XYZ file of C-alpha atoms in Angstrom:
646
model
C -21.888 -6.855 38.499
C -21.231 -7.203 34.931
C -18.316 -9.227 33.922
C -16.924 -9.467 29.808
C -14.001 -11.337 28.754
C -12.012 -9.999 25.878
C -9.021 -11.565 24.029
C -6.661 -9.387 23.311
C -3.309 -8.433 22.119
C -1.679 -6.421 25.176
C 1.830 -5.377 24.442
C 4.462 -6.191 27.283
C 5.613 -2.792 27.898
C 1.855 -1.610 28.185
C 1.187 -4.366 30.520
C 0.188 -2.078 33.528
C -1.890 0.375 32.274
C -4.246 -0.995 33.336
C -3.899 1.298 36.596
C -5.179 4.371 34.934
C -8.900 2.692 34.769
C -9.345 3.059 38.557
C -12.942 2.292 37.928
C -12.248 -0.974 36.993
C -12.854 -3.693 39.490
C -11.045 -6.813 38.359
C -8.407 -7.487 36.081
C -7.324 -10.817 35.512
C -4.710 -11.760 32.864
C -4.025 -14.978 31.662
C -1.360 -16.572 29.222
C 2.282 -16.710 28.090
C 4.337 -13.956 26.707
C 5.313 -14.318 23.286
C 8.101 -12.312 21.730
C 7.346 -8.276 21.794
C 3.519 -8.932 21.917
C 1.191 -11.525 24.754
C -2.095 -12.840 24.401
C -4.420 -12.526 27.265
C -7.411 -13.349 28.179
C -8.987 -10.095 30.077
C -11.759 -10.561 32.404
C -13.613 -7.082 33.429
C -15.592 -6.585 36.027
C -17.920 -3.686 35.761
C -20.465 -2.355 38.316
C -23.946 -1.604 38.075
C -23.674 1.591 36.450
C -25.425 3.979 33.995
C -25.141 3.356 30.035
C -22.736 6.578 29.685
C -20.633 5.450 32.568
C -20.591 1.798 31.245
C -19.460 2.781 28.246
C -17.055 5.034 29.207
C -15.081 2.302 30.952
C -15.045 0.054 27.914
C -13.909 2.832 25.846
C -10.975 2.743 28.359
C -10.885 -0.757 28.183
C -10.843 -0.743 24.594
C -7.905 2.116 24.128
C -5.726 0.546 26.400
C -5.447 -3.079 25.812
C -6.048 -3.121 21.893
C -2.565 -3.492 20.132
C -0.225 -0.750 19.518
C 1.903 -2.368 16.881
C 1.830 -0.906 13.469
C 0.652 -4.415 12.469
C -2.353 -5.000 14.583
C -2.897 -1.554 15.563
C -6.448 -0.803 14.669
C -7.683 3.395 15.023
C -10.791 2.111 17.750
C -12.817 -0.949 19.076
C -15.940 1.250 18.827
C -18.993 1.142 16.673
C -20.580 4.329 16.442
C -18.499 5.420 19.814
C -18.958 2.746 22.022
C -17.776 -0.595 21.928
C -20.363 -3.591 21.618
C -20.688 -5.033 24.468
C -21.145 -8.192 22.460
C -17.812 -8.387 23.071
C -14.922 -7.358 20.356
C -14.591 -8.065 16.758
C -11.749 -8.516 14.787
C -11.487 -7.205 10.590
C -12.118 -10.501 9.394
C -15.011 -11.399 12.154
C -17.147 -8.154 11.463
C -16.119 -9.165 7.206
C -17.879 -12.432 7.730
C -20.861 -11.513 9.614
C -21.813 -8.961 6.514
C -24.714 -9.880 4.265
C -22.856 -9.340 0.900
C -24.797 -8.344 -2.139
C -24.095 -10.651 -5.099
C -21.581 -9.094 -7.368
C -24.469 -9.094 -10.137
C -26.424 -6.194 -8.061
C -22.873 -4.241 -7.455
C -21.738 -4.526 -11.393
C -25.886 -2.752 -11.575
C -25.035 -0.313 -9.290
C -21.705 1.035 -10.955
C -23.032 0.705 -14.527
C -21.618 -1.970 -15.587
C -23.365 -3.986 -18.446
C -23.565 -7.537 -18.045
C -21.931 -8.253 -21.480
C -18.502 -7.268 -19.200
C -18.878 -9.187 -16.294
C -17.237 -12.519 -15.877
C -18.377 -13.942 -12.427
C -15.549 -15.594 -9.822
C -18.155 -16.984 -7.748
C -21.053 -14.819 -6.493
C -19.317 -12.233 -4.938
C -16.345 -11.123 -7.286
C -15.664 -10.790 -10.785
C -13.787 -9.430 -13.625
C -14.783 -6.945 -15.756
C -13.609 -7.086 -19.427
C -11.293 -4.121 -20.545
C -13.573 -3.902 -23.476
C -15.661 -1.814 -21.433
C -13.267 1.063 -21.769
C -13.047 1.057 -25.681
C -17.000 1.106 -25.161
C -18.525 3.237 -22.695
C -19.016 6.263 -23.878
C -19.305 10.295 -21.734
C -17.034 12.121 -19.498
C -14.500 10.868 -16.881
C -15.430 11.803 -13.457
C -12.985 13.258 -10.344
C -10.027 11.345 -9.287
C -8.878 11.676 -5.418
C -5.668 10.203 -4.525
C -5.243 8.913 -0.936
C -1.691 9.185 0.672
C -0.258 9.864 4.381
C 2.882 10.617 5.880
C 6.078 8.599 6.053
C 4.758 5.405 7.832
C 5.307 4.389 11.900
C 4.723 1.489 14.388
C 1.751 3.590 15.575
C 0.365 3.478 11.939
C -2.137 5.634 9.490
C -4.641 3.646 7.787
C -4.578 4.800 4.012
C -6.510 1.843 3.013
C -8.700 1.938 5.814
C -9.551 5.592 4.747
C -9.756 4.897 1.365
C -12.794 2.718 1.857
C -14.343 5.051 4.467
C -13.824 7.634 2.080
C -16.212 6.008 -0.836
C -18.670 4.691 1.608
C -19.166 8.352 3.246
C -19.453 9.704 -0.044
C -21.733 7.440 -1.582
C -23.917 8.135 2.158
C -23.841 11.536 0.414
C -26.007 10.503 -2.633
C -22.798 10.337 -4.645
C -21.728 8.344 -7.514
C -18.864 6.676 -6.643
C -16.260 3.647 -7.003
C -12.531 2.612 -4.954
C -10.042 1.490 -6.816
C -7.510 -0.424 -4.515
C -4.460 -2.402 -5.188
C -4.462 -6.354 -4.650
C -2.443 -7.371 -0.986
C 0.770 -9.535 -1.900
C 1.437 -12.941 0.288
C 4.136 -11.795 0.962
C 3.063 -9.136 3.737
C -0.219 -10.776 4.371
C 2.107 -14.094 5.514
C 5.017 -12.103 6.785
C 4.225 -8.665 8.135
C 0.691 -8.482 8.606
C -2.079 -10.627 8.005
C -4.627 -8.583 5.708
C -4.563 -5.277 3.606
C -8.418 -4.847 2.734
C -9.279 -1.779 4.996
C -9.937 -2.329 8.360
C -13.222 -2.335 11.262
C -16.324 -1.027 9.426
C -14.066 0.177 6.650
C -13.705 -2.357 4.321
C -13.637 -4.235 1.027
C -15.023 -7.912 1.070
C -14.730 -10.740 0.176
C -11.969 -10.001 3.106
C -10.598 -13.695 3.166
C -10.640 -14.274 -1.165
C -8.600 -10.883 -1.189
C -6.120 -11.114 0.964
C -5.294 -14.862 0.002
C -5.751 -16.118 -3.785
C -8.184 -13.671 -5.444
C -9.043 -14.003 -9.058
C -4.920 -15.446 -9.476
C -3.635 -12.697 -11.031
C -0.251 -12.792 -8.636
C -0.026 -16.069 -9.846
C -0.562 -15.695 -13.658
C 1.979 -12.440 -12.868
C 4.277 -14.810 -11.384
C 3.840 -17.525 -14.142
C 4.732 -14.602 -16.940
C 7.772 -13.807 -15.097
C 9.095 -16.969 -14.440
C 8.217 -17.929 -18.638
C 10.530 -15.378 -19.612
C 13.325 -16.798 -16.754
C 13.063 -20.307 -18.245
C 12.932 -19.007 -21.597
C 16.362 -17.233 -21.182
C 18.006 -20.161 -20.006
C 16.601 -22.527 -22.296
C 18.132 -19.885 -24.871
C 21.490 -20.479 -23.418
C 21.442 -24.460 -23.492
C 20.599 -24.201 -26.705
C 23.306 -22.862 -28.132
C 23.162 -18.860 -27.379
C 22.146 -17.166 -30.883
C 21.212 -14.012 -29.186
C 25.130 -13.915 -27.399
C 23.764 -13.245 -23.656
C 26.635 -13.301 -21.138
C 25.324 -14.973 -18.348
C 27.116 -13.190 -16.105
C 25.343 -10.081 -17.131
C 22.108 -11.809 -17.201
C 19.527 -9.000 -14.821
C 16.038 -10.697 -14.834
C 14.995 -12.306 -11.823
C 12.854 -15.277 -11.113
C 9.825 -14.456 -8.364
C 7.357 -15.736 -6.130
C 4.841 -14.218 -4.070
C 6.239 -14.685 -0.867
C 8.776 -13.063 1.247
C 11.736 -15.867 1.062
C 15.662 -13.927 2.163
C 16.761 -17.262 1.618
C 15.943 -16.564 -2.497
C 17.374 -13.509 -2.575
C 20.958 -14.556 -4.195
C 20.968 -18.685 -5.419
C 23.032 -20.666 -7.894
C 21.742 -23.014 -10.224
C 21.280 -24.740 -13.604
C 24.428 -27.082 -11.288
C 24.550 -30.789 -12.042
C 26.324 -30.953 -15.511
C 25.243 -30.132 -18.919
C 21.928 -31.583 -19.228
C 20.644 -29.351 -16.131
C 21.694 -25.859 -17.901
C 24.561 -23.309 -17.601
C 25.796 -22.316 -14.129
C 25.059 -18.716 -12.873
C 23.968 -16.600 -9.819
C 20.653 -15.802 -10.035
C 18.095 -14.520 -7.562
C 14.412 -14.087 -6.783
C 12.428 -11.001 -6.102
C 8.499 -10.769 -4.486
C 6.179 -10.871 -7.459
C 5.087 -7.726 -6.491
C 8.411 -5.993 -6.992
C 8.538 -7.729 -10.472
C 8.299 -6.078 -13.607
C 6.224 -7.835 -14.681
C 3.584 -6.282 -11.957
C 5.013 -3.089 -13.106
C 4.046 -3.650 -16.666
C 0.835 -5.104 -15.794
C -0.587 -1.843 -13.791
C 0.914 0.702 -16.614
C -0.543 -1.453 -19.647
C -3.413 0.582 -21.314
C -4.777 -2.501 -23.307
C -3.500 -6.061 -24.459
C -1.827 -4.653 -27.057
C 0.026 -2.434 -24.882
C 0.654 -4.938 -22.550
C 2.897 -7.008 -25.234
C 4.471 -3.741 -26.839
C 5.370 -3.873 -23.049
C 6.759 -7.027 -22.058
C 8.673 -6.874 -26.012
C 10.286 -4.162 -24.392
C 12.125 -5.801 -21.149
C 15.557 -5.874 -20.747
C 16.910 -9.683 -19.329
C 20.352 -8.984 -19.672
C 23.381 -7.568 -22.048
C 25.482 -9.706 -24.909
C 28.976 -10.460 -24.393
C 31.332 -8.126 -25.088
C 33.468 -4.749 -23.296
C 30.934 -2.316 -21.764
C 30.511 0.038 -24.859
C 30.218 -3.211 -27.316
C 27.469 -5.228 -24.933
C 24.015 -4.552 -26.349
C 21.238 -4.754 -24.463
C 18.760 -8.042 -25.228
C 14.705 -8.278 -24.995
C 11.738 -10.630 -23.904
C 11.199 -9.533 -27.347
C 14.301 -10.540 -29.360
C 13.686 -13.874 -27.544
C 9.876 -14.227 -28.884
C 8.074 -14.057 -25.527
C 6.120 -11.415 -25.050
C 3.121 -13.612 -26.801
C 3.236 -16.148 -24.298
C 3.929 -14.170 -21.843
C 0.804 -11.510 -22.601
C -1.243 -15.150 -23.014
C -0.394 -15.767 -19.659
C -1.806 -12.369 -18.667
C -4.970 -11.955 -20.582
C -7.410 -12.164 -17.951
C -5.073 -11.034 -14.963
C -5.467 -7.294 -16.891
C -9.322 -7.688 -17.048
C -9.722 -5.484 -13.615
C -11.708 -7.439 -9.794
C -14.579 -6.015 -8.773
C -16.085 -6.536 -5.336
C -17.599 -4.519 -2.978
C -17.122 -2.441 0.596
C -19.385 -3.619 3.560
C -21.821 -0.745 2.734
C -22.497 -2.310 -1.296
C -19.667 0.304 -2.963
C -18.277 -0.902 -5.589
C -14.648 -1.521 -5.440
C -12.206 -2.222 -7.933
C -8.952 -4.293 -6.616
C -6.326 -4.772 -9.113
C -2.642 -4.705 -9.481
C -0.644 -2.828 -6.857
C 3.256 -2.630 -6.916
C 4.605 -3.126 -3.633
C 8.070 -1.948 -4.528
C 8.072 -0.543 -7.792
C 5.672 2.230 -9.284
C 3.653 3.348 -6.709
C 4.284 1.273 -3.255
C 0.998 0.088 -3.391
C -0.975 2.065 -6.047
C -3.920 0.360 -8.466
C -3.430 -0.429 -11.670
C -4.584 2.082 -15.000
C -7.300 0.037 -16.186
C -8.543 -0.133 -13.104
C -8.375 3.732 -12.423
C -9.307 4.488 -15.953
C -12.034 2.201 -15.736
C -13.681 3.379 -12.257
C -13.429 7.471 -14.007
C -15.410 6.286 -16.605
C -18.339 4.734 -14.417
C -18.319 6.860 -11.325
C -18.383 10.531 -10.869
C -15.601 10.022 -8.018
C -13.030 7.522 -8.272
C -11.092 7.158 -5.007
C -7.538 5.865 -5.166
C -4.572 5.253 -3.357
C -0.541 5.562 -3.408
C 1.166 3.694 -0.427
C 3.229 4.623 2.133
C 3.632 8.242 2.089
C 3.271 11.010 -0.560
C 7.480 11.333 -0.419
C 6.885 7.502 -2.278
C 3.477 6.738 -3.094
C 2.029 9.769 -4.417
C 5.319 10.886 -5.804
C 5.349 7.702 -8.102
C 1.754 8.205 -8.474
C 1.760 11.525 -9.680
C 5.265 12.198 -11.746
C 4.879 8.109 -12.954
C 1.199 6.687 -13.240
C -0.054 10.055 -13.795
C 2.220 11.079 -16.824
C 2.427 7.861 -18.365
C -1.498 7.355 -18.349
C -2.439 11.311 -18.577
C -4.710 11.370 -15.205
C -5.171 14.551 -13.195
C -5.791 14.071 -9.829
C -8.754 16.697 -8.288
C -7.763 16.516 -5.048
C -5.615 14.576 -2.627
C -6.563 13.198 1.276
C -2.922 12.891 3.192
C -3.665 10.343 6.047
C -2.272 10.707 9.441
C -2.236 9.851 13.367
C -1.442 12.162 16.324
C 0.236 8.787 18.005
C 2.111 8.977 14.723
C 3.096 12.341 14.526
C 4.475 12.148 18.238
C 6.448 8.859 17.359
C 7.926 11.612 14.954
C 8.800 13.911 17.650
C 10.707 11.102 19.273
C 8.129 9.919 21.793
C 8.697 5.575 22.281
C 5.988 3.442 21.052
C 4.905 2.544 24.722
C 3.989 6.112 25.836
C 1.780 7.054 22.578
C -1.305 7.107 24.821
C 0.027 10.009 26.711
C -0.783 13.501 25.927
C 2.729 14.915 24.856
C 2.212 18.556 23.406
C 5.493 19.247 22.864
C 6.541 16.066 21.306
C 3.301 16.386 19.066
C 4.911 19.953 17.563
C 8.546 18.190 17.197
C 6.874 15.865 14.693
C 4.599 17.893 13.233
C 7.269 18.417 10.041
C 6.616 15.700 9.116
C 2.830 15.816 7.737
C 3.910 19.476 6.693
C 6.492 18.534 4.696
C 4.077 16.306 2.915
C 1.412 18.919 3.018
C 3.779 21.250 1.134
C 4.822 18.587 -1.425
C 1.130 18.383 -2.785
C -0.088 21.842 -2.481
C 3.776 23.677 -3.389
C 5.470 20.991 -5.683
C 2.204 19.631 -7.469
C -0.011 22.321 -6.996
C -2.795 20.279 -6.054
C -5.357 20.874 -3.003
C -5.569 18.495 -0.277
C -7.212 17.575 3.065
C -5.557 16.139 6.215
C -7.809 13.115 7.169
C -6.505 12.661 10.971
C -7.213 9.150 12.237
C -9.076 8.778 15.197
C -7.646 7.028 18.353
C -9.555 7.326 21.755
C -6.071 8.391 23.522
C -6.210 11.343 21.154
C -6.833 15.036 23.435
C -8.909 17.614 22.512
C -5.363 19.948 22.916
C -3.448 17.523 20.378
C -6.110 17.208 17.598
C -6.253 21.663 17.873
C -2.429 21.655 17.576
C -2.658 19.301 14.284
C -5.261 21.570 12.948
C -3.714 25.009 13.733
C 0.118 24.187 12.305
C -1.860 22.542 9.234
C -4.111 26.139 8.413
C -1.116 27.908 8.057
C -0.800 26.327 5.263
C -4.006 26.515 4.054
C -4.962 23.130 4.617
C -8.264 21.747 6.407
C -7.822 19.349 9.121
C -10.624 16.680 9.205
C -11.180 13.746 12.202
C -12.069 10.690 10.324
C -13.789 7.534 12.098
C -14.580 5.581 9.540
C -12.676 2.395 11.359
C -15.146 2.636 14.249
C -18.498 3.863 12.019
C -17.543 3.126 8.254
C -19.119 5.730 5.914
C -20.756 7.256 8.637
C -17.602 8.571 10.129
C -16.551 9.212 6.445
C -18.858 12.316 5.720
C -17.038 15.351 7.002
C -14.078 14.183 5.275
C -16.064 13.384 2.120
C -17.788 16.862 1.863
C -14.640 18.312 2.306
C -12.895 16.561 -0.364
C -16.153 17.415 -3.119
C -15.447 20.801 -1.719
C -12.107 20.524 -3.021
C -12.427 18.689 -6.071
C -14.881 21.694 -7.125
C -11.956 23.923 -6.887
C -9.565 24.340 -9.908
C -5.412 23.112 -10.097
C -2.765 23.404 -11.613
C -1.439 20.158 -11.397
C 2.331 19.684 -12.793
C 5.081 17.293 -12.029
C 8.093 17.673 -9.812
C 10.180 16.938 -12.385
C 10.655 17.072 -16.769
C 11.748 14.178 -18.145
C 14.077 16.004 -20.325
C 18.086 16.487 -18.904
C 20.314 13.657 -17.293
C 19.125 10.988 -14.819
C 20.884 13.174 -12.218
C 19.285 16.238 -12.378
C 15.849 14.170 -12.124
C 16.907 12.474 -8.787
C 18.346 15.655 -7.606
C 14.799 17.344 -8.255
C 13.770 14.570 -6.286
C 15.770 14.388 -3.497
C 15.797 18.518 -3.356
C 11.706 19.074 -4.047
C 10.429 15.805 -1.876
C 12.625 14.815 0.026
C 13.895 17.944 1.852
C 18.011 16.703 1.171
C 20.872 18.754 -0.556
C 21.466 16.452 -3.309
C 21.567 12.758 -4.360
C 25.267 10.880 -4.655
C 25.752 8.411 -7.287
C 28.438 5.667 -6.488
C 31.008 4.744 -8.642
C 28.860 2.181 -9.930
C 25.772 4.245 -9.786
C 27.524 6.892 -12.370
C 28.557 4.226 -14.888
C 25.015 3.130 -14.618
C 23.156 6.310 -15.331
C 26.226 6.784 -18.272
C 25.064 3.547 -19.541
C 21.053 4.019 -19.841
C 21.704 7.468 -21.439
C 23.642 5.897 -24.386
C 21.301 3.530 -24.303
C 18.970 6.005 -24.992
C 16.933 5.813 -21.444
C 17.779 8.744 -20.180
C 14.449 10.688 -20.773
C 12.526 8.030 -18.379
C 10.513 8.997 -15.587
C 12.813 7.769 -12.173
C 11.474 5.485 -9.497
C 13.137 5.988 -6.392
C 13.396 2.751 -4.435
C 14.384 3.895 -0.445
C 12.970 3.601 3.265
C 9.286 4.126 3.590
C 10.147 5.026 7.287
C 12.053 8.224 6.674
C 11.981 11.185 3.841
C 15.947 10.256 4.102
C 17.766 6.724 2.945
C 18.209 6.558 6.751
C 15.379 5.127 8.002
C 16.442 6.023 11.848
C 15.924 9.789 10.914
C 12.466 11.144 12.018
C 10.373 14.400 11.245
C 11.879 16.291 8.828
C 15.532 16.630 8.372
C 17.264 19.071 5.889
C 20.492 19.213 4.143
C 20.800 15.324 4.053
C 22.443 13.613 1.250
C 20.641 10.394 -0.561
C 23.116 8.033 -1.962
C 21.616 6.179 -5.017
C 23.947 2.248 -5.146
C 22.291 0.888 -8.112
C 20.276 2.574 -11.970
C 18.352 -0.293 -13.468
C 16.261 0.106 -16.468
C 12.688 -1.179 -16.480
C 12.349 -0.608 -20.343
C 8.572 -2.421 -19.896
C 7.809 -0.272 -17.253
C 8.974 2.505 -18.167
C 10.913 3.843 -15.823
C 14.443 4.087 -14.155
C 14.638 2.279 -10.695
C 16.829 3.667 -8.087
C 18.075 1.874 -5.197
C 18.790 3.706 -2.263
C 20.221 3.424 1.517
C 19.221 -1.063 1.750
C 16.335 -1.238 0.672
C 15.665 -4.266 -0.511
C 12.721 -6.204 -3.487
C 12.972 -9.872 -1.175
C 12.543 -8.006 2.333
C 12.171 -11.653 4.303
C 9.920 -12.141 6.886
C 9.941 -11.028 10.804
C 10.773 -13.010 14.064
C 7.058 -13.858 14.623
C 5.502 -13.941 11.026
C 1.529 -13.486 10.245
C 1.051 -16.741 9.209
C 1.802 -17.838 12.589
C -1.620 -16.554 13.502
C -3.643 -17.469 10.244
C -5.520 -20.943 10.174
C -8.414 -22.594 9.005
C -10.606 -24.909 10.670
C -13.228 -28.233 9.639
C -15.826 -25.983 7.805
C -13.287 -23.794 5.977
C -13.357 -20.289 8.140
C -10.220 -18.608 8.197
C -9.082 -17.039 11.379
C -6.301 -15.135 11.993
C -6.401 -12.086 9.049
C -6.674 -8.564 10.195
């Protein structure tokens, strides 16, 4: 008799499942329940059997007590199809046992001279944006990765992303990941890590997902300058005429705090400044992060942050004017503060690709996309740059493509839409606890969804794509043939990746299909022209990529978008700001709905940026954190291991 003990996440509702593994001998469970999720101990008794057998039953094992949340949810506890019996590894534990090359070798192996490389340690470093004014020759192939609209039962964009480079470079190629930077604010709130996942990802996992190279903080230091700098304006006498009351810049801080969302201050008398409401957002919803990923250069950076709007002089609505970062002289300080945070991070996945982490909006441009340097600068070295848009291509690629892409005149070769059959049946209205189930029916009802997607890239962009389906051991033979049947009618390949479970190994179909594609020529174009009125743009929007009738402006919303056009703003590229969970403003509705309205509350310019924001449905830049938040389960112990990120 064999016996292995496991700790696990087992969700409550999944708690007897254990019934369907007949073969299993002995199952003991141990511990308290904790909110939606418990923590057991599992103790499995196996008999003497033969290795196929054996492994068959931890398989089982593996699929049915692993979590199911869309925050611990991982696509298999199998290496190379099996699980090791050494018992199971978490992201960070299988990040810690890897033999990292020193960042030296990697900064060799992408072509980057030493001149550019300014070490954080061994294993990181920053590479000066010199390099770009420098290197001479051709950019290579840019693949965007995207998925559909996000579930509980989760896709894996990062996860694939990394895969993705690490299959392809197993192919003799050339090539580099550019990622975007994970925000403390869902690593300590939502979920604890957003570096890739299982064999799959980028390391230093722990220096990442916590502190970095500081650029959050230098971004958050820049930001809260300006804040300071507009006050201090006020209290000393008011030259510029701001009205406080009209007064739109935020302070932020790289955290998800509700309790910052809406404050008073400068209370206390005279000497402590002039009353107002203010507010915070999440760094990474700032502008300032905004401005940071969009910059081309330095120089660009502080034509950029000249450029922000804080707030609007006194005065009736067609007399206020609007004031600057510039017309208060900080956009030197300010770019001072963000010298090096532009220089790009480069690390390296578990299989010695280079990487590139830097920037990443998590609610503004591109819900998680990399910065231009960073893109720019991995075309130049590589002959395939890999990078990705967040959440779904309705967000993420849309802001990728019609934002990032115009403003810094990339054209993507070829884009990888990520998706789960467990996904794709929470779609067709299947609950989270019966995912594991083989549900045909409710597999077609959500199957929309990833077309709808599939039709934005190839119909609205014209650009070819792959469907990289993440594998889960519930998946059925029957469900993955569905998936890739309804996706060939539309011309679209249908590819199993298992690069969670075998890293760039389980990468290689997926990357031979996409240098099949990037071969192939586009005609890339935009959904939208930034010529006629901020209306027509979001109705484009809302009409093209969304799937709705057409957007509704509030009361407020119209004297808005009347505003920035006599401002002159009205030829900006918009960024839509709604639910992640739905291609409406409801996030409640599933699949693919049609003939929906989008109401649009609140236009705000981001004159750094670039762009219009849009705020739809609630969505919100200072989400706060959950009932049982991720830095519940993150510590560190005597020697200085961190535990607990995932």
């Amino acid at each position: 008799m064999y016996t292995k003990k496991l700790w696990i996440f087992l969700e409550f509702s999944e708690a007897l499942h254990i019934s369907r593994v007949d073969i299993v001998r002995k199952v003991s469970l141990e511990g308290e329940a904790s909110d939606e999720r418990r923590l057991y101990r599992v103790t499995v008794s196996l008999p003497l059997l033969h290795k196929e057998p054996g492994y068959f039953i931890l398989y089982f094992c593996a699929a049915f007590f692993y979590p199911k949340t869309a925050n611990y949810r991982k696509k298999r506890l199998i290496k190379k199809g099996v699980m090791n019996i050494m018992g199971f590894k978490s992201d960070i534990e299988i990040a810690q046992e890897t033999t990292m090359a020193p960042i030296t070798e990697i900064a060799d192996k992408a072509g980057i001279d030493r001149k550019y490389l300014e070490q954080y340690g061994n294993y990181k470093a920053k590479i000066d944006y010199n390099l770009l004014r420098e290197k001479e020759g051709e950019d290579g192939k840019l693949i965007l990765v995207t998925a559909i609209n996000p579930t509980p039962a989760g896709e894996g964009k990062t996860t694939t992303s990394v895969g993705l480079a690490d299959g392809m470079s197993r192919l003799g190629k050339k090539v580099m990941v550019a990622l975007r930077e994970p925000s403390l604010g869902p690593v300590f709130g939502v979920k604890g890590g957003a570096a890739g996942g299982g064999y799959a990802q980028v390391v230093p996992m722990e220096d990442i997902n916590l502190h970095f190279t500081g650029d959050f903080h230098a971004i958050g230091a820049a930001n809260n300058l300006l804040a300071a700098m507009i006050d201090n304006h006020i209290f000393q006498g008011n030259a510029l005429n701001i009205d406080p009351r009209k007064i739109t810049w935020k302070r932020c801080v790289d955290m998800n705090d509700r309790q910052l969302r809406n404050v008073v201050d400068g209370l206390g008398g005279k000497t402590n400044g002039m009353p107002r409401e203010d507010g915070y957002d999440i760094t990474v919803a700032s502008e300032i992060m905004a401005v940071l990923c969009l910059a081309r250069d330095i120089t660009d950076l502080k034509e950029r942050l000249s450029k922000i709007i804080i707030g609007y002089t006194y005065g009736k609505i067609a007399e206020q004017k609007p004031v600057t970062a510039g017309d208060l002289n900080a956009q030197g300080a300010m770019a001072a503060l963000l010298k090096d945070a532009l220089k790009p991070n480069l690390v390296q996945t578990l299989e010695k690709t280079p990487a590139i982490v830097h920037g990443g909006p998590f609610a503004n441009i591109a819900h998680g996309c990399n910065s231009v340097t960073a893109t720019k600068m991995c075309l130049k070295l590589a002959d395939y740059t890999i990078t990705e848009a967040g959440f779904g291509a309705d967000l993420g690629a849309e802001k990728f493509l019609d934002i990032k892409c115009r403003m810094a005149g990339l054209k993507p070769n070829a884009v990888v839409i990520v998706a789960t059959v467990r996904a794709l049946k929470y779609n067709g209205g299947v609950a989270k606890a019966d995912l594991n189930n083989e549900n045909l029916e409710a597999l077609e009802k959500g199957m929309p969804n990833l077309l709808k997607h599939v039709s934005n890239i190839t119909n609205v962009y014209k650009l070819p794509c792959v469907v990289a389906i993440n594998a889960f051991p519930t998946d059925t033979e029957a469900e993955l043939k569905l998936v890739e049947e309804k996706c060939k009618e539309l011309g679209v390949n249908v590819v199993l990746s298992e690069v969670w479970a075998k890293g760039g190994e389980g990468g290689i179909a997926l990357a031979e299909e996409v240098i099949r594609l990037c071969d192939q020529p586009n005609d890339f174009t935009y959904a939208y022209e930034l010529e006629g009125s901020i209306e027509d743009k979001l109705n484009e929007i809302v009409q093209k990529i969304y799937g709705g009738s057409r957007v509704v402006l509030t009361a407020n919303a119209q004297k808005q978008a009347k505003q920035l056009e006599a401002l002159g703003f009205g030829n900006c590229p918009i960024c839509m700001a709604k639910t992640q969970y739905s291609l409406t403003d409801d996030q409640t509705k599933l699949g693919a709905p049609t003939g929906f309205e989008v109401t649009v509350r609140n236009l705000k310019i981001s004159a750094g940026a670039g762009f219009i924001v849009a705020l739809t449905g609630d969505i919100m830049t200072m989400p706060g954190l959950p009932k049982v938040p991720a830095a519940e389960r993150i510590d560190v112990d005597a020697t200085g291991k961190i535990t607990g990120l995932f």
